[in-house]
């Protein structure tokens, strides 16, 4: 088991390059099986979730050729099975995108039902409602979701709740349905737009992605394409907040500043300076930070995937702040860990009430999930003394070379795998 060991206190300074968006890439990889020609995908983040999904795609018989760490070629013409088993889905929920992709292409798919997740119950009723509306029979049996249709027929779907996953999954199936589909109350996240752009580059007829009404004219076939994935707004935001927490000066490169507006707005509110360039943002945070209020909301609101990182910042800002989590029901599991580092946070239902402390103090903590894990690393970078973050495999699901990128900004952080290495690090930095 690996850990991060961190000696806090160094302001992060310098430039960091952001990779491709994990959540866009997951959907795009699944969608790429929908053609019988070779699809080339570039700017792929080299993280665990992506590699697991590529395994699932190979598992159903597609040809997956890894050109380099960030480029892959996929050919779906050799697909022999329509069943994605639990081995993959238990590791990443997003393998359920193969449901929409297989159903669209072959009118048949069987995917293991995703299990519970550590940020609360995560139903997929809206995905299934969409498939049924398109004319599929959907059954849940023996832990599998089985969807089948003689043909899929375009329809009008209203999503009761804004859901990224349901919007993308329905959009994929509808891309190869007969006639026109309208998805209302669709998610507007940048990765929804990226998946639509990708499908359109394969010949799909999708309009309106990025607004709350998506219109899709189904096509019979999708063709080859070469596509580069958008930058990861959450990785970017994480580095922006790491700069703020350490009172640093970091230029985050290869980003789309528009996608970072909610994150940027909160940094300005707490008193940091943010300078925007064409494809970079610079965060400078020299002065003490102030309290503020944050509520997570679907895009363009403040992203739930930045909620733990935001709480870490507010934990060392002046005064009392609140963080309201409106998307997932159990996303405050990191609070106990942060409290061990000296934070003063009280959680009441879906609101964290945070009274800023002067500083965090290093402690041994565990990453409870991907984004909360990254947030604890940020706390460690800002803390006095040594922090050890256990269970970093969560963090590696979504951050490529996290410790190397942080170290290049002046952080004292190492990935270790034994108590001996932890001691060695401690001796080296003290
Ligand atoms: C995606 C992201 C995740 C992010 C989340 C919200 C991926 C792989 N994951 O997750 O990182 O935190 O968006 O931005 O892209 N819901 C239902 N029924 C459904 C589907 C969702 O009630 O059928 C609810 C969920 O419980 C949640 C809300 O809708 O309360 C939003 O979830 P959703 O946008 O679907 O999240 P994911 O796509 O799972």
GROMACS .gro file of C-alpha atoms and ligand atoms in nm:
model
  469
    1UNK     CA    1   0.000   0.000   0.000
    2UNK     CA    2   0.137   0.335  -0.099
    3UNK     CA    3   0.115   0.664   0.084
    4UNK     CA    4   0.201   1.024   0.022
    5UNK     CA    5   0.429   1.174   0.279
    6UNK     CA    6   0.432   1.551   0.284
    7UNK     CA    7   0.627   1.817   0.469
    8UNK     CA    8   0.400   2.119   0.459
    9UNK     CA    9   0.474   2.487   0.462
   10UNK     CA   10   0.629   2.553   0.120
   11UNK     CA   11   0.433   2.799  -0.095
   12UNK     CA   12   0.376   2.639  -0.435
   13UNK     CA   13   0.539   2.846  -0.708
   14UNK     CA   14   0.575   2.786  -1.080
   15UNK     CA   15   0.385   2.640  -1.373
   16UNK     CA   16   0.193   2.318  -1.405
   17UNK     CA   17   0.047   2.149  -1.714
   18UNK     CA   18  -0.306   2.002  -1.688
   19UNK     CA   19  -0.399   1.675  -1.859
   20UNK     CA   20  -0.713   1.563  -2.039
   21UNK     CA   21  -1.045   1.549  -1.852
   22UNK     CA   22  -1.095   1.208  -1.692
   23UNK     CA   23  -1.473   1.229  -1.691
   24UNK     CA   24  -1.487   1.331  -2.057
   25UNK     CA   25  -1.238   1.060  -2.149
   26UNK     CA   26  -1.437   0.784  -1.979
   27UNK     CA   27  -1.747   0.860  -2.184
   28UNK     CA   28  -1.553   0.918  -2.505
   29UNK     CA   29  -1.368   0.587  -2.475
   30UNK     CA   30  -1.699   0.407  -2.428
   31UNK     CA   31  -1.853   0.594  -2.724
   32UNK     CA   32  -1.560   0.505  -2.947
   33UNK     CA   33  -1.675   0.141  -2.966
   34UNK     CA   34  -1.981   0.263  -3.157
   35UNK     CA   35  -1.793   0.280  -3.489
   36UNK     CA   36  -1.659  -0.013  -3.688
   37UNK     CA   37  -1.358   0.194  -3.788
   38UNK     CA   38  -1.050   0.301  -3.598
   39UNK     CA   39  -1.093   0.591  -3.357
   40UNK     CA   40  -0.784   0.776  -3.234
   41UNK     CA   41  -0.810   0.957  -2.902
   42UNK     CA   42  -0.545   1.195  -2.781
   43UNK     CA   43  -0.486   1.394  -2.460
   44UNK     CA   44  -0.604   1.095  -2.261
   45UNK     CA   45  -0.515   1.119  -1.892
   46UNK     CA   46  -0.298   0.825  -1.790
   47UNK     CA   47  -0.488   0.742  -1.471
   48UNK     CA   48  -0.626   0.423  -1.320
   49UNK     CA   49  -0.995   0.475  -1.411
   50UNK     CA   50  -0.906   0.514  -1.778
   51UNK     CA   51  -0.692   0.201  -1.780
   52UNK     CA   52  -0.968  -0.002  -1.614
   53UNK     CA   53  -1.222   0.112  -1.874
   54UNK     CA   54  -0.981   0.026  -2.156
   55UNK     CA   55  -0.964  -0.322  -1.999
   56UNK     CA   56  -1.345  -0.346  -2.006
   57UNK     CA   57  -1.349  -0.236  -2.371
   58UNK     CA   58  -1.092  -0.501  -2.460
   59UNK     CA   59  -1.297  -0.746  -2.254
   60UNK     CA   60  -1.593  -0.720  -2.495
   61UNK     CA   61  -1.364  -0.784  -2.791
   62UNK     CA   62  -1.274  -0.438  -2.927
   63UNK     CA   63  -0.917  -0.376  -3.038
   64UNK     CA   64  -0.739  -0.135  -2.806
   65UNK     CA   65  -0.398  -0.015  -2.915
   66UNK     CA   66  -0.211   0.210  -2.677
   67UNK     CA   67   0.009   0.436  -2.891
   68UNK     CA   68   0.162   0.618  -2.595
   69UNK     CA   69   0.062   0.722  -2.242
   70UNK     CA   70  -0.188   0.977  -2.375
   71UNK     CA   71  -0.301   0.831  -2.708
   72UNK     CA   72  -0.508   0.525  -2.784
   73UNK     CA   73  -0.663   0.371  -3.095
   74UNK     CA   74  -0.987   0.177  -3.056
   75UNK     CA   75  -1.165  -0.034  -3.315
   76UNK     CA   76  -1.509  -0.166  -3.227
   77UNK     CA   77  -1.561  -0.382  -3.538
   78UNK     CA   78  -1.444  -0.695  -3.359
   79UNK     CA   79  -1.679  -0.673  -3.061
   80UNK     CA   80  -1.797  -1.021  -2.976
   81UNK     CA   81  -1.980  -0.982  -2.645
   82UNK     CA   82  -2.231  -0.737  -2.511
   83UNK     CA   83  -2.177  -0.817  -2.146
   84UNK     CA   84  -1.962  -0.601  -1.920
   85UNK     CA   85  -1.904  -0.782  -1.596
   86UNK     CA   86  -1.884  -0.672  -1.237
   87UNK     CA   87  -1.506  -0.694  -1.224
   88UNK     CA   88  -1.488  -0.363  -1.415
   89UNK     CA   89  -1.800  -0.192  -1.291
   90UNK     CA   90  -1.704  -0.236  -0.927
   91UNK     CA   91  -1.380  -0.055  -0.998
   92UNK     CA   92  -1.535   0.228  -1.197
   93UNK     CA   93  -1.900   0.317  -1.218
   94UNK     CA   94  -1.839   0.491  -1.548
   95UNK     CA   95  -1.818   0.153  -1.723
   96UNK     CA   96  -2.197   0.196  -1.733
   97UNK     CA   97  -2.136   0.422  -2.032
   98UNK     CA   98  -2.089   0.098  -2.225
   99UNK     CA   99  -2.460   0.040  -2.168
  100UNK     CA  100  -2.559   0.343  -2.380
  101UNK     CA  101  -2.285   0.276  -2.635
  102UNK     CA  102  -2.365  -0.095  -2.686
  103UNK     CA  103  -2.740  -0.039  -2.681
  104UNK     CA  104  -2.709   0.236  -2.943
  105UNK     CA  105  -2.488   0.030  -3.171
  106UNK     CA  106  -2.614  -0.328  -3.125
  107UNK     CA  107  -2.956  -0.261  -2.962
  108UNK     CA  108  -2.845  -0.494  -2.685
  109UNK     CA  109  -2.629  -0.455  -2.376
  110UNK     CA  110  -2.573  -0.622  -2.042
  111UNK     CA  111  -2.378  -0.437  -1.780
  112UNK     CA  112  -2.336  -0.523  -1.413
  113UNK     CA  113  -2.533  -0.293  -1.186
  114UNK     CA  114  -2.295  -0.049  -1.020
  115UNK     CA  115  -2.262  -0.107  -0.647
  116UNK     CA  116  -2.284   0.153  -0.373
  117UNK     CA  117  -2.028   0.427  -0.374
  118UNK     CA  118  -1.849   0.612  -0.104
  119UNK     CA  119  -2.008   0.952  -0.165
  120UNK     CA  120  -2.364   0.836  -0.110
  121UNK     CA  121  -2.627   0.640  -0.294
  122UNK     CA  122  -2.593   0.689  -0.667
  123UNK     CA  123  -2.904   0.568  -0.848
  124UNK     CA  124  -2.913   0.517  -1.225
  125UNK     CA  125  -3.291   0.529  -1.262
  126UNK     CA  126  -3.270   0.824  -1.503
  127UNK     CA  127  -3.035   0.639  -1.738
  128UNK     CA  128  -3.280   0.348  -1.747
  129UNK     CA  129  -3.581   0.577  -1.786
  130UNK     CA  130  -3.411   0.724  -2.094
  131UNK     CA  131  -3.335   0.384  -2.248
  132UNK     CA  132  -3.694   0.272  -2.190
  133UNK     CA  133  -3.824   0.593  -2.348
  134UNK     CA  134  -3.614   0.510  -2.656
  135UNK     CA  135  -3.798   0.178  -2.677
  136UNK     CA  136  -3.559  -0.058  -2.498
  137UNK     CA  137  -3.674  -0.328  -2.260
  138UNK     CA  138  -3.465  -0.291  -1.949
  139UNK     CA  139  -3.450  -0.560  -1.682
  140UNK     CA  140  -3.239  -0.596  -1.374
  141UNK     CA  141  -3.160  -0.960  -1.303
  142UNK     CA  142  -2.883  -1.137  -1.119
  143UNK     CA  143  -2.697  -0.809  -1.065
  144UNK     CA  144  -2.702  -0.725  -1.436
  145UNK     CA  145  -2.885  -0.451  -1.622
  146UNK     CA  146  -3.003  -0.606  -1.946
  147UNK     CA  147  -3.126  -0.365  -2.211
  148UNK     CA  148  -3.255  -0.476  -2.550
  149UNK     CA  149  -3.460  -0.328  -2.833
  150UNK     CA  150  -3.577  -0.437  -3.176
  151UNK     CA  151  -3.507  -0.082  -3.275
  152UNK     CA  152  -3.450   0.234  -3.081
  153UNK     CA  153  -3.685   0.515  -3.169
  154UNK     CA  154  -3.620   0.884  -3.107
  155UNK     CA  155  -3.835   1.041  -2.839
  156UNK     CA  156  -3.880   1.331  -2.600
  157UNK     CA  157  -3.714   1.277  -2.260
  158UNK     CA  158  -3.734   1.504  -1.959
  159UNK     CA  159  -3.474   1.433  -1.691
  160UNK     CA  160  -3.623   1.489  -1.345
  161UNK     CA  161  -3.282   1.573  -1.208
  162UNK     CA  162  -2.978   1.717  -1.383
  163UNK     CA  163  -2.749   1.417  -1.431
  164UNK     CA  164  -2.421   1.412  -1.618
  165UNK     CA  165  -2.420   1.033  -1.649
  166UNK     CA  166  -2.781   1.000  -1.765
  167UNK     CA  167  -2.745   1.283  -2.018
  168UNK     CA  168  -2.436   1.124  -2.173
  169UNK     CA  169  -2.566   0.767  -2.167
  170UNK     CA  170  -2.899   0.862  -2.329
  171UNK     CA  171  -2.720   1.085  -2.582
  172UNK     CA  172  -2.502   0.791  -2.689
  173UNK     CA  173  -2.794   0.552  -2.735
  174UNK     CA  174  -3.004   0.818  -2.913
  175UNK     CA  175  -2.716   0.897  -3.152
  176UNK     CA  176  -2.794   0.565  -3.328
  177UNK     CA  177  -3.172   0.558  -3.275
  178UNK     CA  178  -3.422   0.614  -3.555
  179UNK     CA  179  -3.536   0.975  -3.579
  180UNK     CA  180  -3.515   1.265  -3.342
  181UNK     CA  181  -3.460   1.264  -2.966
  182UNK     CA  182  -3.490   1.566  -2.741
  183UNK     CA  183  -3.335   1.554  -2.392
  184UNK     CA  184  -3.471   1.826  -2.165
  185UNK     CA  185  -3.313   1.938  -1.838
  186UNK     CA  186  -2.985   1.798  -1.970
  187UNK     CA  187  -2.656   1.844  -1.784
  188UNK     CA  188  -2.443   2.127  -1.926
  189UNK     CA  189  -2.100   2.020  -1.800
  190UNK     CA  190  -1.805   2.078  -2.035
  191UNK     CA  191  -1.757   1.703  -2.065
  192UNK     CA  192  -2.116   1.660  -2.190
  193UNK     CA  193  -2.023   1.904  -2.468
  194UNK     CA  194  -1.697   1.721  -2.532
  195UNK     CA  195  -1.874   1.387  -2.573
  196UNK     CA  196  -2.127   1.546  -2.810
  197UNK     CA  197  -1.846   1.704  -3.014
  198UNK     CA  198  -1.670   1.368  -3.026
  199UNK     CA  199  -1.983   1.183  -3.142
  200UNK     CA  200  -2.046   1.454  -3.402
  201UNK     CA  201  -1.692   1.409  -3.530
  202UNK     CA  202  -1.791   1.043  -3.586
  203UNK     CA  203  -2.094   1.155  -3.787
  204UNK     CA  204  -2.362   1.187  -3.517
  205UNK     CA  205  -2.624   1.463  -3.533
  206UNK     CA  206  -2.624   1.622  -3.187
  207UNK     CA  207  -2.712   1.987  -3.133
  208UNK     CA  208  -2.753   2.194  -2.819
  209UNK     CA  209  -2.501   2.021  -2.589
  210UNK     CA  210  -2.398   2.278  -2.328
  211UNK     CA  211  -2.758   2.404  -2.300
  212UNK     CA  212  -3.036   2.227  -2.114
  213UNK     CA  213  -3.203   2.100  -2.431
  214UNK     CA  214  -3.008   1.856  -2.645
  215UNK     CA  215  -3.151   1.755  -2.984
  216UNK     CA  216  -3.025   1.443  -3.150
  217UNK     CA  217  -3.099   1.314  -3.499
  218UNK     CA  218  -3.007   0.947  -3.503
  219UNK     CA  219  -2.777   0.803  -3.771
  220UNK     CA  220  -2.728   0.444  -3.885
  221UNK     CA  221  -2.352   0.438  -3.873
  222UNK     CA  222  -2.070   0.624  -3.706
  223UNK     CA  223  -1.728   0.653  -3.865
  224UNK     CA  224  -1.361   0.695  -3.778
  225UNK     CA  225  -1.225   1.011  -3.623
  226UNK     CA  226  -0.927   1.159  -3.444
  227UNK     CA  227  -1.014   1.351  -3.131
  228UNK     CA  228  -0.834   1.536  -2.854
  229UNK     CA  229  -0.997   1.545  -2.510
  230UNK     CA  230  -1.060   1.878  -2.332
  231UNK     CA  231  -0.847   1.975  -2.029
  232UNK     CA  232  -0.953   1.853  -1.688
  233UNK     CA  233  -1.126   2.136  -1.503
  234UNK     CA  234  -1.112   1.950  -1.171
  235UNK     CA  235  -0.740   1.875  -1.192
  236UNK     CA  236  -0.689   2.243  -1.281
  237UNK     CA  237  -0.908   2.359  -0.992
  238UNK     CA  238  -0.722   2.132  -0.752
  239UNK     CA  239  -0.388   2.295  -0.841
  240UNK     CA  240  -0.545   2.642  -0.819
  241UNK     CA  241  -0.663   2.564  -0.467
  242UNK     CA  242  -0.327   2.410  -0.373
  243UNK     CA  243  -0.168   2.740  -0.477
  244UNK     CA  244  -0.415   2.930  -0.257
  245UNK     CA  245  -0.379   2.704   0.048
  246UNK     CA  246   0.000   2.737   0.045
  247UNK     CA  247  -0.008   3.114  -0.027
  248UNK     CA  248   0.167   3.045  -0.353
  249UNK     CA  249   0.187   3.172  -0.709
  250UNK     CA  250   0.101   2.908  -0.967
  251UNK     CA  251   0.022   2.930  -1.337
  252UNK     CA  252  -0.202   2.642  -1.438
  253UNK     CA  253  -0.149   2.576  -1.808
  254UNK     CA  254  -0.348   2.397  -2.080
  255UNK     CA  255  -0.689   2.488  -1.941
  256UNK     CA  256  -1.007   2.649  -2.073
  257UNK     CA  257  -1.052   2.941  -1.828
  258UNK     CA  258  -1.427   2.959  -1.902
  259UNK     CA  259  -1.469   2.609  -1.754
  260UNK     CA  260  -1.304   2.730  -1.433
  261UNK     CA  261  -1.528   3.031  -1.372
  262UNK     CA  262  -1.701   2.897  -1.059
  263UNK     CA  263  -1.368   2.794  -0.909
  264UNK     CA  264  -1.208   3.126  -1.000
  265UNK     CA  265  -1.501   3.321  -0.853
  266UNK     CA  266  -1.455   3.153  -0.515
  267UNK     CA  267  -1.081   3.220  -0.511
  268UNK     CA  268  -1.152   3.589  -0.580
  269UNK     CA  269  -1.412   3.594  -0.302
  270UNK     CA  270  -1.162   3.463  -0.047
  271UNK     CA  271  -0.914   3.731  -0.150
  272UNK     CA  272  -0.678   3.559  -0.396
  273UNK     CA  273  -0.581   3.711  -0.729
  274UNK     CA  274  -0.659   3.518  -1.045
  275UNK     CA  275  -0.526   3.626  -1.382
  276UNK     CA  276  -0.675   3.465  -1.694
  277UNK     CA  277  -0.486   3.403  -2.017
  278UNK     CA  278  -0.604   3.229  -2.336
  279UNK     CA  279  -0.525   2.881  -2.211
  280UNK     CA  280  -0.387   2.935  -1.861
  281UNK     CA  281  -0.478   3.090  -1.526
  282UNK     CA  282  -0.240   3.229  -1.266
  283UNK     CA  283  -0.336   3.215  -0.900
  284UNK     CA  284  -0.154   3.436  -0.651
  285UNK     CA  285  -0.257   3.426  -0.290
  286UNK     CA  286  -0.027   3.628  -0.070
  287UNK     CA  287  -0.272   3.766   0.187
  288UNK     CA  288  -0.480   3.588   0.452
  289UNK     CA  289  -0.801   3.442   0.301
  290UNK     CA  290  -1.157   3.541   0.404
  291UNK     CA  291  -1.460   3.330   0.478
  292UNK     CA  292  -1.736   3.272   0.221
  293UNK     CA  293  -2.040   3.059   0.137
  294UNK     CA  294  -2.039   2.787  -0.126
  295UNK     CA  295  -2.311   2.559  -0.259
  296UNK     CA  296  -2.236   2.280  -0.504
  297UNK     CA  297  -2.457   2.285  -0.813
  298UNK     CA  298  -2.461   2.139  -1.162
  299UNK     CA  299  -2.247   2.332  -1.415
  300UNK     CA  300  -2.206   2.628  -1.440
  301UNK     CA  301  -2.244   2.617  -1.061
  302UNK     CA  302  -1.966   2.527  -0.823
  303UNK     CA  303  -1.864   2.164  -0.891
  304UNK     CA  304  -1.922   1.900  -0.625
  305UNK     CA  305  -1.587   1.753  -0.731
  306UNK     CA  306  -1.419   2.069  -0.595
  307UNK     CA  307  -1.615   2.072  -0.269
  308UNK     CA  308  -1.356   1.903  -0.042
  309UNK     CA  309  -1.073   2.118  -0.182
  310UNK     CA  310  -1.284   2.430  -0.116
  311UNK     CA  311  -1.346   2.322   0.243
  312UNK     CA  312  -0.972   2.280   0.296
  313UNK     CA  313  -0.914   2.640   0.187
  314UNK     CA  314  -1.194   2.772   0.407
  315UNK     CA  315  -1.060   2.574   0.702
  316UNK     CA  316  -0.765   2.815   0.715
  317UNK     CA  317  -0.951   3.132   0.609
  318UNK     CA  318  -1.062   3.405   0.853
  319UNK     CA  319  -1.408   3.369   1.005
  320UNK     CA  320  -1.691   3.123   0.961
  321UNK     CA  321  -1.781   2.978   0.622
  322UNK     CA  322  -2.042   2.732   0.502
  323UNK     CA  323  -2.018   2.465   0.236
  324UNK     CA  324  -2.350   2.319   0.122
  325UNK     CA  325  -2.338   1.992  -0.071
  326UNK     CA  326  -2.648   1.971  -0.288
  327UNK     CA  327  -2.552   1.690  -0.529
  328UNK     CA  328  -2.435   1.391  -0.325
  329UNK     CA  329  -2.559   1.293   0.017
  330UNK     CA  330  -2.242   1.168   0.179
  331UNK     CA  331  -1.957   1.381   0.063
  332UNK     CA  332  -1.823   1.505   0.397
  333UNK     CA  333  -1.640   1.189   0.498
  334UNK     CA  334  -1.307   1.370   0.488
  335UNK     CA  335  -1.415   1.609   0.764
  336UNK     CA  336  -1.305   1.374   1.043
  337UNK     CA  337  -0.963   1.342   0.880
  338UNK     CA  338  -0.930   1.717   0.839
  339UNK     CA  339  -1.033   1.764   1.201
  340UNK     CA  340  -0.735   1.546   1.296
  341UNK     CA  341  -0.521   1.808   1.124
  342UNK     CA  342  -0.672   2.082   1.341
  343UNK     CA  343  -0.971   2.194   1.134
  344UNK     CA  344  -1.282   2.322   1.312
  345UNK     CA  345  -1.574   2.188   1.108
  346UNK     CA  346  -1.923   2.092   1.213
  347UNK     CA  347  -2.147   1.906   0.971
  348UNK     CA  348  -2.523   1.954   0.997
  349UNK     CA  349  -2.708   1.750   0.738
  350UNK     CA  350  -2.568   1.865   0.402
  351UNK     CA  351  -2.396   2.178   0.534
  352UNK     CA  352  -2.043   2.201   0.671
  353UNK     CA  353  -1.993   2.496   0.903
  354UNK     CA  354  -1.627   2.581   0.899
  355UNK     CA  355  -1.458   2.811   1.148
  356UNK     CA  356  -1.117   2.900   1.013
  357UNK     CA  357  -0.810   2.808   1.217
  358UNK     CA  358  -0.470   2.971   1.186
  359UNK     CA  359  -0.304   2.663   1.044
  360UNK     CA  360  -0.333   2.287   0.994
  361UNK     CA  361  -0.093   2.056   1.171
  362UNK     CA  362   0.044   1.745   1.002
  363UNK     CA  363  -0.117   1.411   1.090
  364UNK     CA  364  -0.169   1.063   0.950
  365UNK     CA  365  -0.494   1.062   0.748
  366UNK     CA  366  -0.669   0.838   0.494
  367UNK     CA  367  -0.811   0.939   0.159
  368UNK     CA  368  -1.182   0.846   0.173
  369UNK     CA  369  -1.235   0.899  -0.201
  370UNK     CA  370  -1.071   1.056  -0.504
  371UNK     CA  371  -1.138   1.430  -0.459
  372UNK     CA  372  -1.135   1.423  -0.080
  373UNK     CA  373  -0.797   1.249  -0.105
  374UNK     CA  374  -0.662   1.533  -0.318
  375UNK     CA  375  -0.805   1.781  -0.069
  376UNK     CA  376  -0.619   1.614   0.219
  377UNK     CA  377  -0.298   1.641   0.019
  378UNK     CA  378  -0.363   2.015  -0.017
  379UNK     CA  379  -0.417   2.037   0.359
  380UNK     CA  380  -0.087   1.852   0.409
  381UNK     CA  381   0.094   2.096   0.181
  382UNK     CA  382  -0.037   2.386   0.389
  383UNK     CA  383   0.016   2.219   0.727
  384UNK     CA  384   0.292   2.259   0.976
  385UNK     CA  385   0.498   1.940   0.996
  386UNK     CA  386   0.458   1.600   0.836
  387UNK     CA  387   0.134   1.460   0.691
  388UNK     CA  388   0.094   1.103   0.573
  389UNK     CA  389  -0.198   1.033   0.342
  390UNK     CA  390  -0.297   0.665   0.326
  391UNK     CA  391  -0.514   0.495   0.062
  392UNK     CA  392  -0.376   0.708  -0.221
  393UNK     CA  393  -0.499   0.461  -0.481
  394UNK     CA  394  -0.820   0.667  -0.472
  395UNK     CA  395  -0.621   0.974  -0.573
  396UNK     CA  396  -0.445   0.784  -0.851
  397UNK     CA  397  -0.783   0.704  -1.004
  398UNK     CA  398  -0.801   1.060  -1.127
  399UNK     CA  399  -0.470   1.247  -1.096
  400UNK     CA  400  -0.174   1.169  -1.319
  401UNK     CA  401   0.172   1.213  -1.161
  402UNK     CA  402   0.012   1.414  -0.882
  403UNK     CA  403   0.313   1.412  -0.651
  404UNK     CA  404   0.555   1.485  -0.935
  405UNK     CA  405   0.353   1.784  -1.052
  406UNK     CA  406   0.331   1.917  -0.695
  407UNK     CA  407   0.703   1.859  -0.635
  408UNK     CA  408   0.783   2.054  -0.953
  409UNK     CA  409   0.606   2.350  -0.786
  410UNK     CA  410   0.829   2.321  -0.480
  411UNK     CA  411   0.618   2.091  -0.263
  412UNK     CA  412   0.798   1.846  -0.039
  413UNK     CA  413   0.601   1.534  -0.120
  414UNK     CA  414   0.696   1.175  -0.196
  415UNK     CA  415   0.511   0.857  -0.277
  416UNK     CA  416   0.629   0.585  -0.040
  417UNK     CA  417   0.533   0.229   0.033
  418UNK     CA  418   0.680   0.146   0.373
  419UNK     CA  419   0.726   0.286   0.722
  420UNK     CA  420   1.099   0.284   0.656
  421UNK     CA  421   1.058   0.514   0.359
  422UNK     CA  422   0.838   0.744   0.565
  423UNK     CA  423   1.113   0.766   0.829
  424UNK     CA  424   1.374   0.831   0.561
  425UNK     CA  425   1.166   1.118   0.421
  426UNK     CA  426   1.110   1.261   0.768
  427UNK     CA  427   1.482   1.256   0.843
  428UNK     CA  428   1.562   1.413   0.508
  429UNK     CA  429   1.327   1.708   0.551
  430UNK     CA  430   1.383   1.780   0.920
  431LIG     C1  431  -2.050   1.265  -1.268
  431LIG     C2  432  -1.901   1.264  -1.244
  431LIG     C3  433  -1.870   1.293  -1.099
  431LIG     C4  434  -1.938   1.422  -1.055
  431LIG     C5  435  -2.086   1.420  -1.089
  431LIG     C6  436  -2.156   1.553  -1.063
  431LIG     C7  437  -1.822   1.107  -1.408
  431LIG     C8  438  -1.762   0.973  -1.434
  431LIG     N1  439  -1.849   1.134  -1.281
  431LIG     O1  440  -2.105   1.159  -1.190
  431LIG     O2  441  -1.730   1.304  -1.085
  431LIG     O3  442  -1.923   1.437  -0.915
  431LIG     O4  443  -2.105   1.390  -1.229
  431LIG     O5  444  -2.094   1.655  -1.136
  431LIG     O6  445  -1.840   1.187  -1.497
  431LIG     N2  446  -2.906   1.085  -1.006
  431LIG     C9  447  -3.028   1.021  -0.992
  431LIG     N3  448  -3.062   0.925  -1.083
  431LIG    C10  449  -2.980   0.891  -1.188
  431LIG    C11  450  -2.856   0.957  -1.201
  431LIG    C12  451  -2.822   1.055  -1.107
  431LIG     O7  452  -3.105   1.049  -0.901
  431LIG     O8  453  -3.017   0.804  -1.268
  431LIG    C13  454  -2.868   1.190  -0.908
  431LIG    C14  455  -2.743   1.154  -0.828
  431LIG     O9  456  -2.772   1.076  -0.715
  431LIG    C15  457  -2.690   1.291  -0.792
  431LIG    C16  458  -2.729   1.378  -0.911
  431LIG    O10  459  -2.831   1.306  -0.980
  431LIG    O11  460  -2.759   1.341  -0.678
  431LIG    C17  461  -2.616   1.407  -1.008
  431LIG    O12  462  -2.550   1.287  -1.042
  431LIG     P1  463  -2.481   1.267  -1.183
  431LIG    O13  464  -2.465   1.402  -1.250
  431LIG    O14  465  -2.552   1.162  -1.258
  431LIG    O15  466  -2.339   1.214  -1.143
  431LIG     P2  467  -2.252   1.106  -1.218
  431LIG    O16  468  -2.277   1.115  -1.365
  431LIG    O17  469  -2.265   0.975  -1.150
   0.00000   0.00000   0.00000
